[in-house]
Coordinates of C-alpha atoms in Angstrom, one line a residue:
X1 CA 116.2 98.8 97.1
X2 CA 113.7 96.7 98.9
X3 CA 111.4 94.8 96.6
X4 CA 107.6 94.7 97.2
X5 CA 106.0 91.6 98.8
X6 CA 104.1 89.6 96.3
X7 CA 100.8 90.9 97.8
X8 CA 102.0 94.5 97.5
X9 CA 103.1 93.9 94.0
X10 CA 99.6 93.0 92.9
X11 CA 98.0 95.9 94.4
X12 CA 100.7 98.2 93.0
X13 CA 100.0 96.6 89.5
X14 CA 96.3 97.2 89.9
X15 CA 96.8 100.8 91.0
X16 CA 99.0 101.4 87.9
X17 CA 96.8 99.6 85.5
X18 CA 93.4 101.0 86.6
X19 CA 94.5 104.2 88.2
X20 CA 94.1 105.4 91.7
X21 CA 90.6 104.6 93.3
X22 CA 89.1 104.0 96.7
X23 CA 88.5 100.2 96.0
X24 CA 91.4 99.0 98.1
X25 CA 90.9 101.5 101.0
X26 CA 90.4 100.2 104.6
X27 CA 88.5 102.9 106.5
X28 CA 87.8 102.6 110.2
X29 CA 85.9 104.9 112.4
X30 CA 86.8 105.3 116.2
X31 CA 83.7 106.7 118.0
X32 CA 84.6 108.6 121.2
X33 CA 82.3 109.8 123.8
X34 CA 83.7 111.8 126.8
X35 CA 86.4 114.3 127.5
X36 CA 88.8 114.1 124.5
X37 CA 92.2 115.7 124.5
X38 CA 92.5 116.6 120.8
X39 CA 96.3 117.4 120.9
X40 CA 97.0 114.1 122.7
X41 CA 95.1 112.1 120.0
X42 CA 96.9 113.8 117.2
X43 CA 100.2 113.1 118.7
X44 CA 99.2 109.5 119.5
X45 CA 98.1 109.0 115.6
X46 CA 101.6 110.3 114.7
X47 CA 103.2 107.9 117.2
X48 CA 101.6 104.9 115.6
X49 CA 102.7 106.1 112.1
X50 CA 106.3 106.4 113.5
X51 CA 106.1 103.0 115.0
X52 CA 105.1 101.1 111.9
X53 CA 107.1 101.6 108.9
X54 CA 104.4 100.2 106.6
X55 CA 102.3 103.3 107.4
X56 CA 105.0 105.7 106.0
X57 CA 106.2 103.7 103.1
X58 CA 106.1 105.1 99.5
X59 CA 106.4 103.0 96.3
X60 CA 109.2 104.2 93.9
X61 CA 109.5 102.8 90.4
X62 CA 113.1 102.7 88.7
X63 CA 114.0 103.5 85.2
X64 CA 113.3 99.8 84.2
X65 CA 109.7 100.1 85.6
X66 CA 110.4 97.8 88.7
X67 CA 108.8 99.0 92.0
X68 CA 110.5 99.1 95.4
X69 CA 109.5 100.2 98.8
X70 CA 110.9 103.1 100.7
X71 CA 110.1 104.2 104.3
X72 CA 109.9 107.9 104.8
X73 CA 112.1 108.9 107.9
X74 CA 110.0 109.7 110.9
X75 CA 111.2 113.4 111.0
X76 CA 110.0 113.9 107.5
X77 CA 106.5 112.6 107.8
X78 CA 103.9 115.4 107.7
X79 CA 100.6 113.9 108.9
X80 CA 97.8 116.4 109.7
X81 CA 94.8 115.3 111.7
X82 CA 92.3 118.0 110.9
X83 CA 89.4 118.6 113.3
X84 CA 86.2 119.0 111.4
X85 CA 82.9 120.4 113.0
X86 CA 80.0 118.5 111.6
X87 CA 76.3 118.2 112.5
X88 CA 75.5 114.7 113.9
X89 CA 73.1 113.8 111.1
X90 CA 75.9 114.7 108.7
X91 CA 78.6 112.5 110.1
X92 CA 77.9 109.4 108.1
X93 CA 78.2 111.3 104.8
X94 CA 81.3 113.2 105.8
X95 CA 82.9 110.0 107.0
X96 CA 82.0 108.3 103.8
X97 CA 83.5 111.2 102.0
X98 CA 86.8 110.9 103.9
X99 CA 86.9 107.1 103.2
X100 CA 86.8 107.7 99.4
X101 CA 90.1 109.5 99.3
X102 CA 92.5 108.2 96.6
X103 CA 96.1 107.8 97.5
X104 CA 99.1 108.3 95.3
X105 CA 101.3 105.5 96.3
X106 CA 104.4 107.2 95.0
X107 CA 103.8 110.4 96.8
X108 CA 101.4 109.9 99.7
X109 CA 102.0 107.8 102.8
X110 CA 99.2 105.4 102.8
X111 CA 97.4 106.5 105.8
X112 CA 95.1 109.5 106.6
X113 CA 93.2 110.5 109.8
X114 CA 90.4 113.0 110.2
X115 CA 88.8 113.9 113.5
X116 CA 85.0 114.9 113.4
X117 CA 83.4 116.7 116.3
X118 CA 79.6 116.4 116.5
X119 CA 79.2 117.8 119.9
X120 CA 81.6 119.1 122.8
X121 CA 82.0 115.5 124.1
X122 CA 81.3 113.5 120.9
X123 CA 84.0 112.8 118.3
X124 CA 84.8 110.3 115.6
X125 CA 88.2 109.7 114.3
X126 CA 88.1 108.2 110.7
X127 CA 91.3 106.2 110.0
X128 CA 92.0 105.3 106.4
X129 CA 94.8 102.9 105.5
X130 CA 95.5 101.7 101.9
X131 CA 95.4 97.9 101.7
X132 CA 99.1 98.0 100.4
X133 CA 100.0 99.0 104.0
X134 CA 97.6 97.0 106.1
X135 CA 94.8 94.4 106.3
X136 CA 92.1 93.5 108.5
X137 CA 94.2 91.9 111.1
X138 CA 96.3 95.0 111.2
X139 CA 93.6 96.9 112.9
X140 CA 94.1 95.2 116.3
X141 CA 97.8 96.1 116.8
X142 CA 97.0 99.6 115.4
X143 CA 94.2 100.3 117.9
X144 CA 96.3 98.7 120.7
X145 CA 99.1 101.0 120.0
X146 CA 96.9 104.0 119.4
X147 CA 95.4 103.5 122.9
X148 CA 98.8 103.1 124.5
X149 CA 100.3 106.2 122.9
X150 CA 97.1 108.4 123.8
X151 CA 97.2 107.3 127.3
X152 CA 100.9 108.3 127.6
X153 CA 100.4 111.6 125.7
X154 CA 97.5 112.5 128.0
X155 CA 100.1 112.4 130.8
X156 CA 102.5 114.5 128.8
X157 CA 104.8 111.5 128.2
X158 CA 106.1 109.9 125.1
X159 CA 104.8 106.2 124.8
X160 CA 107.1 103.5 125.8
X161 CA 105.9 100.6 123.6
X162 CA 108.1 97.4 123.4
X163 CA 110.3 97.5 120.4
X164 CA 108.9 95.7 117.3
X165 CA 111.1 92.7 116.6
X166 CA 110.7 93.2 112.9
X167 CA 109.3 95.6 110.4
X168 CA 107.4 94.9 107.2
X169 CA 110.4 95.2 105.0
X170 CA 112.0 92.2 107.1
X171 CA 108.9 90.2 106.2
X172 CA 109.2 91.1 102.5
X173 CA 112.8 89.7 102.4
X174 CA 111.9 86.7 104.7
X175 CA 109.0 85.8 102.4
X176 CA 111.2 85.4 99.4
X177 CA 113.9 83.6 101.3
X178 CA 111.2 81.0 102.7
X179 CA 109.5 80.4 99.4
X180 CA 112.8 80.0 97.5
X181 CA 113.5 80.0 93.8
X182 CA 110.5 78.8 91.7
X183 CA 113.0 77.3 89.3
X184 CA 114.2 75.0 92.1
X185 CA 111.7 72.1 92.1
X186 CA 112.4 71.3 95.6
X187 CA 111.6 74.8 96.8
X188 CA 108.5 75.6 98.8
X189 CA 107.3 77.9 96.2
X190 CA 107.7 75.4 93.3
X191 CA 106.1 72.7 95.4
X192 CA 103.0 74.7 96.4
X193 CA 102.7 76.1 92.8
X194 CA 102.5 72.6 91.6
X195 CA 99.6 71.8 93.9
X196 CA 97.7 74.9 92.8
X197 CA 98.4 74.4 89.1
X198 CA 96.7 70.9 89.3
X199 CA 93.9 72.1 91.6
X200 CA 92.9 75.0 89.6
X201 CA 93.3 73.6 86.1
X202 CA 90.1 74.3 83.9
X203 CA 88.6 76.6 86.3
X204 CA 85.3 78.1 84.9
X205 CA 85.8 81.8 84.1
X206 CA 83.8 83.9 84.6
X207 CA 81.4 82.3 87.0
X208 CA 77.8 82.5 85.6
X209 CA 75.9 84.6 88.0
X210 CA 72.2 85.8 87.6
X211 CA 73.3 89.5 86.8
X212 CA 70.5 92.2 86.0
X213 CA 72.9 93.8 83.3
X214 CA 75.5 92.5 81.0
X215 CA 79.0 92.7 82.4
X216 CA 80.8 96.0 81.3
X217 CA 84.2 95.5 79.4
X218 CA 85.9 97.4 82.2
X219 CA 84.8 96.9 85.9
X220 CA 84.1 100.2 87.6
X221 CA 84.2 98.7 91.0
X222 CA 81.1 100.6 92.2
X223 CA 79.3 98.6 95.0
X224 CA 76.8 98.7 97.7
X225 CA 76.0 96.4 100.7
X226 CA 73.1 94.3 102.0
X227 CA 73.2 93.6 105.8
X228 CA 71.7 90.4 107.2
X229 CA 71.9 88.5 110.5
X230 CA 72.1 84.9 111.4
X231 CA 70.0 84.7 114.8
X232 CA 71.6 83.1 117.8
X233 CA 69.5 79.8 117.5
X234 CA 70.7 79.3 113.8
X235 CA 74.3 80.1 114.7
X236 CA 74.0 77.5 117.5
X237 CA 72.8 74.8 115.0
X238 CA 75.7 75.7 112.7
X239 CA 78.2 75.3 115.4
X240 CA 76.7 72.0 116.6
X241 CA 76.7 70.7 113.0
X242 CA 80.4 71.9 112.6
X243 CA 81.5 70.2 115.9
X244 CA 79.6 67.0 115.1
X245 CA 81.3 66.8 111.5
X246 CA 84.7 67.9 112.6
X247 CA 84.7 71.1 110.4
X248 CA 84.7 74.6 111.2
X249 CA 81.7 77.2 111.2
X250 CA 83.2 79.0 108.1
X251 CA 83.2 75.7 106.1
X252 CA 79.6 75.1 106.9
X253 CA 78.7 78.7 105.7
X254 CA 80.9 78.3 102.6
X255 CA 79.4 75.0 101.6
X256 CA 75.9 76.6 102.0
X257 CA 77.1 79.5 99.8
X258 CA 78.2 77.0 97.2
X259 CA 74.8 75.3 97.1
X260 CA 72.9 78.8 96.8
X261 CA 75.4 79.6 93.8
X262 CA 74.5 76.3 92.3
X263 CA 70.9 76.9 92.6
X264 CA 71.4 80.3 90.9
X265 CA 72.8 78.6 87.8
X266 CA 76.6 78.7 88.2
X267 CA 76.9 74.9 87.4
X268 CA 78.6 72.2 89.7
X269 CA 82.2 73.5 89.6
X270 CA 82.3 76.6 91.9
X271 CA 85.4 78.6 92.6
X272 CA 85.0 80.8 95.7
X273 CA 87.8 83.0 96.9
X274 CA 88.8 83.2 100.6
X275 CA 91.6 84.7 102.7
X276 CA 94.1 83.5 105.3
X277 CA 95.9 85.8 107.6
X278 CA 99.3 85.0 106.5
X279 CA 101.0 85.9 109.9
X280 CA 102.7 82.5 110.1
X281 CA 105.3 83.7 112.7
X282 CA 104.7 85.3 116.1
X283 CA 106.9 88.2 115.4
X284 CA 104.4 89.4 112.7
X285 CA 101.3 89.5 115.1
X286 CA 102.1 93.0 116.4
X287 CA 102.8 94.6 112.9
X288 CA 100.6 96.8 110.7
X289 CA 101.0 95.5 107.2
X290 CA 99.6 93.5 104.2
X291 CA 100.1 89.8 105.1
X292 CA 96.8 88.3 104.2
X293 CA 96.9 85.9 101.3
X294 CA 94.1 84.7 99.0
X295 CA 93.3 81.2 98.0
X296 CA 90.6 79.6 95.8
X297 CA 88.5 76.7 97.3
X298 CA 86.8 75.0 94.4
X299 CA 83.5 73.6 95.5
X300 CA 82.7 70.3 93.6
X301 CA 78.8 69.6 93.6
X302 CA 78.7 67.1 90.9
X303 CA 77.1 63.7 91.6
X304 CA 74.3 65.1 93.7
X305 CA 76.2 65.1 97.0
X306 CA 74.4 65.5 100.3
X307 CA 75.4 68.3 102.4
X308 CA 77.4 66.1 104.7
X309 CA 79.3 64.9 101.6
X310 CA 79.9 68.5 100.4
X311 CA 81.2 69.5 103.7
X312 CA 83.6 66.5 103.6
X313 CA 84.8 67.5 100.1
X314 CA 85.1 71.1 101.1
X315 CA 87.1 70.2 104.2
X316 CA 89.6 68.1 102.1
X317 CA 90.1 71.1 99.9
X318 CA 90.6 73.6 102.8
X319 CA 93.1 71.3 104.5
X320 CA 95.1 70.9 101.2
X321 CA 94.9 74.5 100.7
X322 CA 96.2 75.3 104.1
X323 CA 99.1 73.1 103.5
X324 CA 99.9 75.1 100.5
X325 CA 98.9 78.6 101.9
X326 CA 102.2 80.3 101.3
X327 CA 102.0 80.4 97.5
X328 CA 101.1 84.0 96.8
X329 CA 97.9 84.4 95.1
X330 CA 99.5 87.0 92.8
X331 CA 101.8 84.2 91.6
X332 CA 98.9 81.9 90.9
X333 CA 97.3 84.5 88.6
X334 CA 100.5 84.8 86.7
X335 CA 101.2 81.1 86.5
X336 CA 97.8 80.0 85.5
X337 CA 97.7 82.8 83.1
X338 CA 93.8 82.8 82.9
X339 CA 92.3 84.9 80.1
X340 CA 93.0 88.4 81.4
X341 CA 90.1 90.6 81.5
X342 CA 89.4 94.2 82.8
X343 CA 85.8 93.1 83.3
X344 CA 86.1 90.6 86.2
X345 CA 88.5 89.4 89.0
X346 CA 90.8 86.7 88.0
X347 CA 90.2 82.9 89.0
X348 CA 87.1 83.7 91.2
X349 CA 84.3 86.4 91.2
X350 CA 82.6 85.4 94.6
X351 CA 84.6 86.0 97.8
X352 CA 84.0 84.6 101.2
X353 CA 85.5 86.8 104.0
X354 CA 85.3 85.4 107.6
X355 CA 86.3 88.0 110.2
X356 CA 84.9 85.9 113.0
X357 CA 85.5 87.2 116.5
X358 CA 88.0 89.8 115.4
X359 CA 86.3 92.4 117.5
X360 CA 88.5 95.1 118.9
X361 CA 88.0 96.7 122.3
X362 CA 89.6 100.1 122.6
X363 CA 90.1 101.4 126.1
X364 CA 91.0 105.0 126.5
X365 CA 91.1 107.2 129.7
X366 CA 87.8 109.0 130.3
X367 CA 86.4 108.0 127.0
X368 CA 83.9 105.5 125.8
X369 CA 85.4 104.1 122.5
X370 CA 84.1 101.9 119.8
X371 CA 86.0 100.9 116.6
X372 CA 84.1 99.8 113.6
X373 CA 84.8 99.3 109.9
X374 CA 83.2 101.8 107.5
X375 CA 81.8 100.7 104.1
X376 CA 82.5 102.4 100.9
X377 CA 80.5 102.4 97.8
X378 CA 83.0 100.0 96.1
X379 CA 83.1 96.4 95.2
X380 CA 86.3 94.5 94.4
X381 CA 84.3 91.3 93.4
X382 CA 80.9 90.5 91.8
X383 CA 79.8 89.3 95.2
X384 CA 81.6 89.3 98.6
X385 CA 80.1 87.8 101.7
X386 CA 81.4 89.0 105.0
X387 CA 80.9 87.7 108.6
X388 CA 81.8 88.9 112.0
X389 CA 80.7 88.9 115.5
X390 CA 79.9 91.6 118.0
X391 CA 79.9 90.9 121.8
X392 CA 77.0 93.3 122.1
X393 CA 74.8 91.6 119.3
X394 CA 74.2 87.9 119.7
X395 CA 74.3 85.8 116.4
X396 CA 76.5 86.5 113.6
X397 CA 76.5 89.8 111.7
X398 CA 76.9 89.5 107.9
X399 CA 76.8 91.7 104.9
X400 CA 76.8 91.1 101.1
X401 CA 79.0 93.5 99.1
X402 CA 77.9 93.5 95.5
X403 CA 78.9 95.2 92.2
X404 CA 76.1 97.6 91.3
X405 CA 77.1 97.6 87.7
X406 CA 75.8 93.9 87.7
X407 CA 73.2 93.6 90.3
X408 CA 70.2 95.6 91.4
X409 CA 69.6 95.8 95.2
X410 CA 66.5 93.8 94.9
X411 CA 68.6 91.0 93.3
X412 CA 71.3 91.1 96.1
X413 CA 68.5 91.1 98.7
X414 CA 66.9 87.9 97.1
X415 CA 70.4 86.3 97.1
X416 CA 70.8 86.9 100.8
X417 CA 67.3 85.7 101.4
X418 CA 67.9 82.4 99.5
X419 CA 71.3 82.1 101.4
X420 CA 69.8 82.4 104.9
X421 CA 67.1 80.0 103.9
X422 CA 69.5 77.5 102.6
X423 CA 71.7 77.6 105.6
X424 CA 68.6 76.8 107.7
X425 CA 67.4 73.9 105.5
X426 CA 70.9 72.4 105.0
X427 CA 71.9 72.5 108.5
X428 CA 68.5 70.9 109.6
X429 CA 69.0 68.0 107.2
X430 CA 72.6 67.5 106.2
X431 CA 71.9 64.0 104.7
X432 CA 69.6 65.4 102.1
X433 CA 71.1 66.0 98.6
X434 CA 71.9 69.5 98.1
X435 CA 70.3 69.7 94.7
X436 CA 66.8 69.0 96.5
X437 CA 67.4 71.7 99.1
X438 CA 64.5 74.2 98.9
X439 CA 66.1 77.6 98.9
X440 CA 63.1 79.5 97.5
X441 CA 60.6 81.4 99.6
X442 CA 57.0 80.8 99.0
X443 CA 56.6 83.9 96.7
X444 CA 59.6 82.9 94.6
X445 CA 58.3 79.4 94.2
X446 CA 54.9 80.6 93.1
X447 CA 56.3 82.9 90.5
X448 CA 58.5 80.1 89.2
X449 CA 55.8 77.7 88.9
X450 CA 53.5 80.0 87.2
X451 CA 55.6 82.2 85.1
X452 CA 59.4 82.0 85.0
X453 CA 59.4 78.3 84.7
X454 CA 57.3 78.4 81.6
X455 CA 60.0 77.9 79.2
X456 CA 58.1 75.9 76.5
X457 CA 59.1 77.4 73.1
X458 CA 59.3 76.1 69.6
X459 CA 62.9 75.0 68.9
X460 CA 64.0 74.3 65.4
X461 CA 65.2 70.7 64.8
X462 CA 68.4 71.8 63.4
X463 CA 72.2 71.0 64.1
X464 CA 74.7 73.7 65.3
X465 CA 76.4 74.0 61.9
X466 CA 72.8 74.0 60.4
X467 CA 72.2 77.2 62.3
X468 CA 75.4 78.7 60.9
X469 CA 74.5 77.7 57.3
X470 CA 71.2 79.5 57.7
X471 CA 73.2 82.7 58.6
X472 CA 75.5 82.2 55.7
X473 CA 72.5 82.1 53.3
X474 CA 70.9 85.2 55.0
X475 CA 74.0 87.4 55.2
X476 CA 77.1 85.9 53.5
X477 CA 79.2 89.0 53.5
X478 CA 78.5 90.0 57.2
X479 CA 81.5 89.6 59.6
X480 CA 81.2 86.3 61.4
X481 CA 84.6 86.1 63.2
X482 CA 87.1 88.7 64.4
X483 CA 90.3 87.6 66.1
X484 CA 93.0 90.2 66.4
X485 CA 93.8 91.4 62.8
X486 CA 92.0 88.4 61.3
X487 CA 88.4 88.9 60.2
X488 CA 86.2 86.3 58.3
X489 CA 82.7 86.8 56.8
X490 CA 80.1 84.1 57.0
X491 CA 80.8 83.0 53.4
X492 CA 84.6 82.8 54.2
X493 CA 84.1 80.9 57.4
X494 CA 81.8 78.5 55.7
X495 CA 84.2 77.8 52.8
X496 CA 87.1 77.2 55.0
X497 CA 85.1 75.0 57.4
X498 CA 83.7 73.0 54.4
X499 CA 87.2 72.4 53.1
X500 CA 88.5 71.2 56.4
X501 CA 85.4 69.1 57.0
X502 CA 86.2 67.2 53.8
X503 CA 89.7 66.5 54.9
X504 CA 88.3 65.2 58.3
X505 CA 85.8 63.0 56.6
X506 CA 88.7 61.5 54.5
X507 CA 90.4 60.7 57.8
X508 CA 87.4 58.7 59.1
X509 CA 85.5 61.5 61.0
X510 CA 81.7 60.9 61.1
X511 CA 78.7 60.8 63.4
X512 CA 79.6 59.9 67.1
X513 CA 83.4 60.0 66.3
X514 CA 85.5 62.4 68.6
X515 CA 88.0 64.8 67.3
X516 CA 90.4 66.5 69.6
X517 CA 90.6 70.2 69.1
X518 CA 94.0 71.8 70.4
X519 CA 94.2 75.2 68.9
X520 CA 94.7 78.7 70.5
X521 CA 91.8 81.1 70.7
X522 CA 91.7 82.3 67.2
X523 CA 89.7 82.4 63.9
X524 CA 91.3 79.0 63.2
X525 CA 89.7 77.6 66.3
X526 CA 86.2 78.6 65.1
X527 CA 86.9 77.2 61.6
X528 CA 88.2 73.8 63.3
X529 CA 85.2 73.6 65.5
X530 CA 82.7 74.2 62.7
X531 CA 84.5 71.8 60.5
X532 CA 84.3 68.9 63.0
X533 CA 80.6 69.4 63.2
X534 CA 80.2 69.7 59.5
X535 CA 82.1 66.2 59.2
X536 CA 79.6 64.8 61.6
X537 CA 82.0 64.5 64.5
X538 CA 82.0 65.7 68.0
X539 CA 84.7 68.0 69.1
X540 CA 86.8 67.5 72.4
X541 CA 88.3 70.9 73.7
X542 CA 92.0 70.3 74.5
X543 CA 93.4 73.4 76.5
X544 CA 97.2 73.2 76.2
X545 CA 97.4 75.1 79.5
X546 CA 96.0 72.2 81.4
X547 CA 98.5 70.1 83.4
X548 CA 100.0 67.3 81.3
X549 CA 98.6 64.5 83.5
X550 CA 95.1 65.9 83.0
X551 CA 95.5 65.9 79.2
X552 CA 97.0 62.6 79.2
X553 CA 94.0 61.2 81.0
X554 CA 91.5 63.1 78.7
X555 CA 93.2 61.7 75.6
X556 CA 93.2 58.1 76.8
X557 CA 89.7 58.2 78.2
X558 CA 87.8 60.0 75.2
X559 CA 89.7 57.9 72.6
X560 CA 89.5 60.6 69.9
X561 CA 89.9 59.4 66.3
X562 CA 92.1 62.4 65.4
X563 CA 93.7 65.5 67.1
X564 CA 93.5 68.7 65.2
X565 CA 96.2 71.1 66.2
X566 CA 99.0 73.4 64.8
X567 CA 102.8 73.5 64.8
X568 CA 102.8 76.0 67.7
X569 CA 100.5 74.1 70.0
X570 CA 101.8 70.6 69.3
X571 CA 105.0 70.7 71.3
X572 CA 103.1 71.4 74.6
X573 CA 100.9 68.6 74.2
X574 CA 101.5 65.2 76.0
X575 CA 102.8 62.2 73.9
X576 CA 99.9 60.0 72.7
X577 CA 99.1 57.5 69.9
X578 CA 96.3 59.7 68.7
X579 CA 96.8 60.6 65.0
X580 CA 97.4 64.4 64.5
X581 CA 96.3 66.6 61.7
X582 CA 98.2 69.9 61.4
X583 CA 96.0 72.8 60.3
X584 CA 98.9 74.2 58.3
X585 CA 98.9 71.0 56.2
X586 CA 95.4 71.8 54.9
X587 CA 95.2 73.4 51.6
X588 CA 92.3 75.9 51.8
X589 CA 92.6 77.1 48.4
X590 CA 91.1 73.8 47.1
X591 CA 87.4 74.0 46.6
X592 CA 85.5 71.8 49.1
X593 CA 83.5 68.8 47.8
X594 CA 81.1 66.8 49.9
X595 CA 82.6 63.5 50.6
X596 CA 81.1 60.4 49.2
X597 CA 78.7 58.6 51.5
X598 CA 78.4 61.5 53.8
X599 CA 76.1 60.6 56.8
X600 CA 73.0 62.3 57.7
X601 CA 73.4 64.1 61.1
X602 CA 70.4 64.6 63.4
X603 CA 70.0 67.0 66.4
X604 CA 70.3 64.1 68.8
X605 CA 73.8 63.3 67.7
X606 CA 76.8 64.4 69.8
X607 CA 78.3 67.9 69.3
X608 CA 81.0 67.9 71.9
X609 CA 82.5 66.2 74.8
X610 CA 83.3 68.4 77.8
X611 CA 85.5 67.1 80.8
X612 CA 84.5 68.3 84.3
X613 CA 86.4 67.9 87.4
X614 CA 84.3 65.0 88.6
X615 CA 83.1 64.2 92.1
X616 CA 86.3 62.4 93.0
X617 CA 88.7 64.8 91.3
X618 CA 89.0 62.5 88.3
X619 CA 87.9 64.2 85.1
X620 CA 84.6 63.0 83.8
X621 CA 83.4 63.3 80.2
X622 CA 80.0 64.6 79.4
X623 CA 78.4 64.3 76.0
X624 CA 76.5 67.4 74.8
X625 CA 74.3 67.0 71.8
X626 CA 73.3 69.4 68.9
X627 CA 69.8 69.8 70.4
X628 CA 71.1 70.7 73.8
X629 CA 73.2 73.5 72.3
X630 CA 70.8 74.8 69.8
X631 CA 68.0 74.9 72.6
X632 CA 70.2 77.0 74.8
X633 CA 71.4 79.3 72.1
X634 CA 67.8 79.9 70.9
X635 CA 66.6 80.6 74.4
X636 CA 69.6 82.9 75.3
X637 CA 69.2 84.8 72.1
X638 CA 65.5 85.4 72.8
X639 CA 65.9 86.4 76.5
X640 CA 68.9 88.6 75.9
X641 CA 67.9 90.1 72.7
X642 CA 70.8 89.0 70.5
X643 CA 70.3 89.2 66.7
X644 CA 72.5 89.6 63.5
X645 CA 73.0 93.2 64.3
X646 CA 74.1 92.7 67.9

C-alpha cells in the first residue's frame, strides 16, 4: 500500500468530511482554431493519462479507515472524450457545466475531458483535473505532453516521449523519507514544525472581514469572481520599488493587500495564505501531480510602520518561511489544532495566489491553440487574490474570488477598488505610514464623513459585569451559557461568579490587579472571567496551546497577582512563581458574601490585558478598559440586531 502525500491526505479528508464537490477542481480550456483531427486528439489525451500515474490514481480505504493510492493499469483505464456540438454563444455555459463535475475519488480517475465543437474549424477541449492529482504548475507538462502526443498521433505514430525519471508515488515516499520522523527532534519535519509552532502561535481566528452577512455554520463554498487589471505603468512602478528595496513583486502586492485588510478592520495581526510550488527536485518538474504547499505569512502592522518598514518585515517572514517550506500545511493544522470549524478555512481566510508568468504556449500542427484556466462558481476561502501575466495583454491580470455567502458583488468590487488605489498610493510614497494611506475613493470618503462615520451614540457608564448584572435582573432564568452538556442560567452564572469573586478578593484581587486565566473553553471559563471582573481585577488570557516560551514571557511581563486554572490545564503551563488558585478548590455551594472594603469600580478601570505579537516579534501587552468593551458591545448589538432573544 502506498500512503497519500500530506497534501493529498488533506484533500481526501475534506472530500470525506464535506462530501464530493467541485471546489477543488482544476478546469482548463484549450481553444482550437483550424483543422482538428478529433481521433488524434482523443488518442493524445489517453496518452497523457497513461504517461502520468497521478491522472489514473484511485484512493482506497482499508478496514481501519486509512487511505492509500493505487494507480489503475493503463489497459484498464476507460477515458472517453465525448464530442459535443454546441452553439458559440452557449460554449461558456456548457464549459462551466463540465467544470462542475464532482469526482468520486475511490471510483473515478481524477481527470475528465470534453471536446466542444462550435463550428467545423472551431473547437474547445475542456480538461478537468481534481486538485488531488495536479496543481497549477502541472498544466505546463500536461500541455507539453499533450502537444507532443497529438503531433505524433497525427502522423499515425505512438508518441516517443522521454521516460519520466519518477512518478508521483515516488515523490510520496521520498517526501516522508526527507522529512523524517516528527518524534526525532533533529529531523527536518520536527525542526520546521518548531518554527511554525512559534510563528503562528496566537493567530487571530477567524479574520474579521467586512462581510455583508453573518458567516453560516457550514461553508457552502459558493463563489464568484471580480476581474481587475494593473496597467503597465503601475506594474513598472511596482517592479522599480521591488528592485530598489531588494524584494519581489509578489511581496509588494501582498504588503499592499495587508494594508487594505487593516483598513477594512481586520486589526494589525493579519495572516495571509500563500502557496509555494513544492517542486524542490528537478525530477519533479515534468510531472503532473499535487506538489504545491501552503504557508501562512503573518503581516505585522503594529506600531504604525511605513510601507518600506512593512516590506522589510514581510521579507523577513517570507525568507524564514522559505527556509521552512517543507513542513506540510496539513500537519501545521493538526499540530496547531486551531478551533476546528466547518464555517471557515483553518489558520487563514484570505489567500494570495501568484501565478506570475506561468503562461503556457501550446503549439499544435495546423491549429491555433490557446490554453486558459476556467472559473467555477466556487470559493475555497473568504477572499482569494490571483495574479498572472499574459504576453498579449500588458500589465498584470488579476481577479478576486470571493465567497458569495459572505459578500455581495458590490462589496467585492469595492475591496478591489481600494486595493488598486492602495497599491498606487503606497508605491508612490513608501516612506509614508501605512495607517495614513488614503485607500478611499472620493465617493467613499464623502459617505464616511457625512454618514457612516457618525457613530456618536449614548453609551451607558457601566462596567462589563454591570451589564451582565442588568441582564440577571431582567431575565434570571434565561439561559446565559451553554458548553457541551453544561448549561447555566443568568442567575446560576451570577451566583457562581459572585462566590469565586469573593475568593479572589480574599486573595488580594482588586482594581488594576491582573489575574491570569488559564482555563479551557467551557462554562467555567465564563464564570472565571466574570468573577475576576466582579472582584475588580483585570483578566489576562493564558492559552495553554501557546509555546512555553511565549507563556513564560507573558507571565513575567504582566506580573499577575494570581493564576486561575484547573487540575487538567496546570500541567501544561510553564513553571512560574505566580500563586495558583485551582477552580476545583473553590466551594461553590457556600453563599457568596461581598468582601469587606470592596472597592468601587469605574468604566475607566482595566478589564483585561491582551498580548499581541508586537512589531519586533516580542509579545506586547495592551490594556483594554471596561468602557472600551461596553462601547464596542453596545455598538455591535445595535448594528447587528442582537438582543436577549437572539
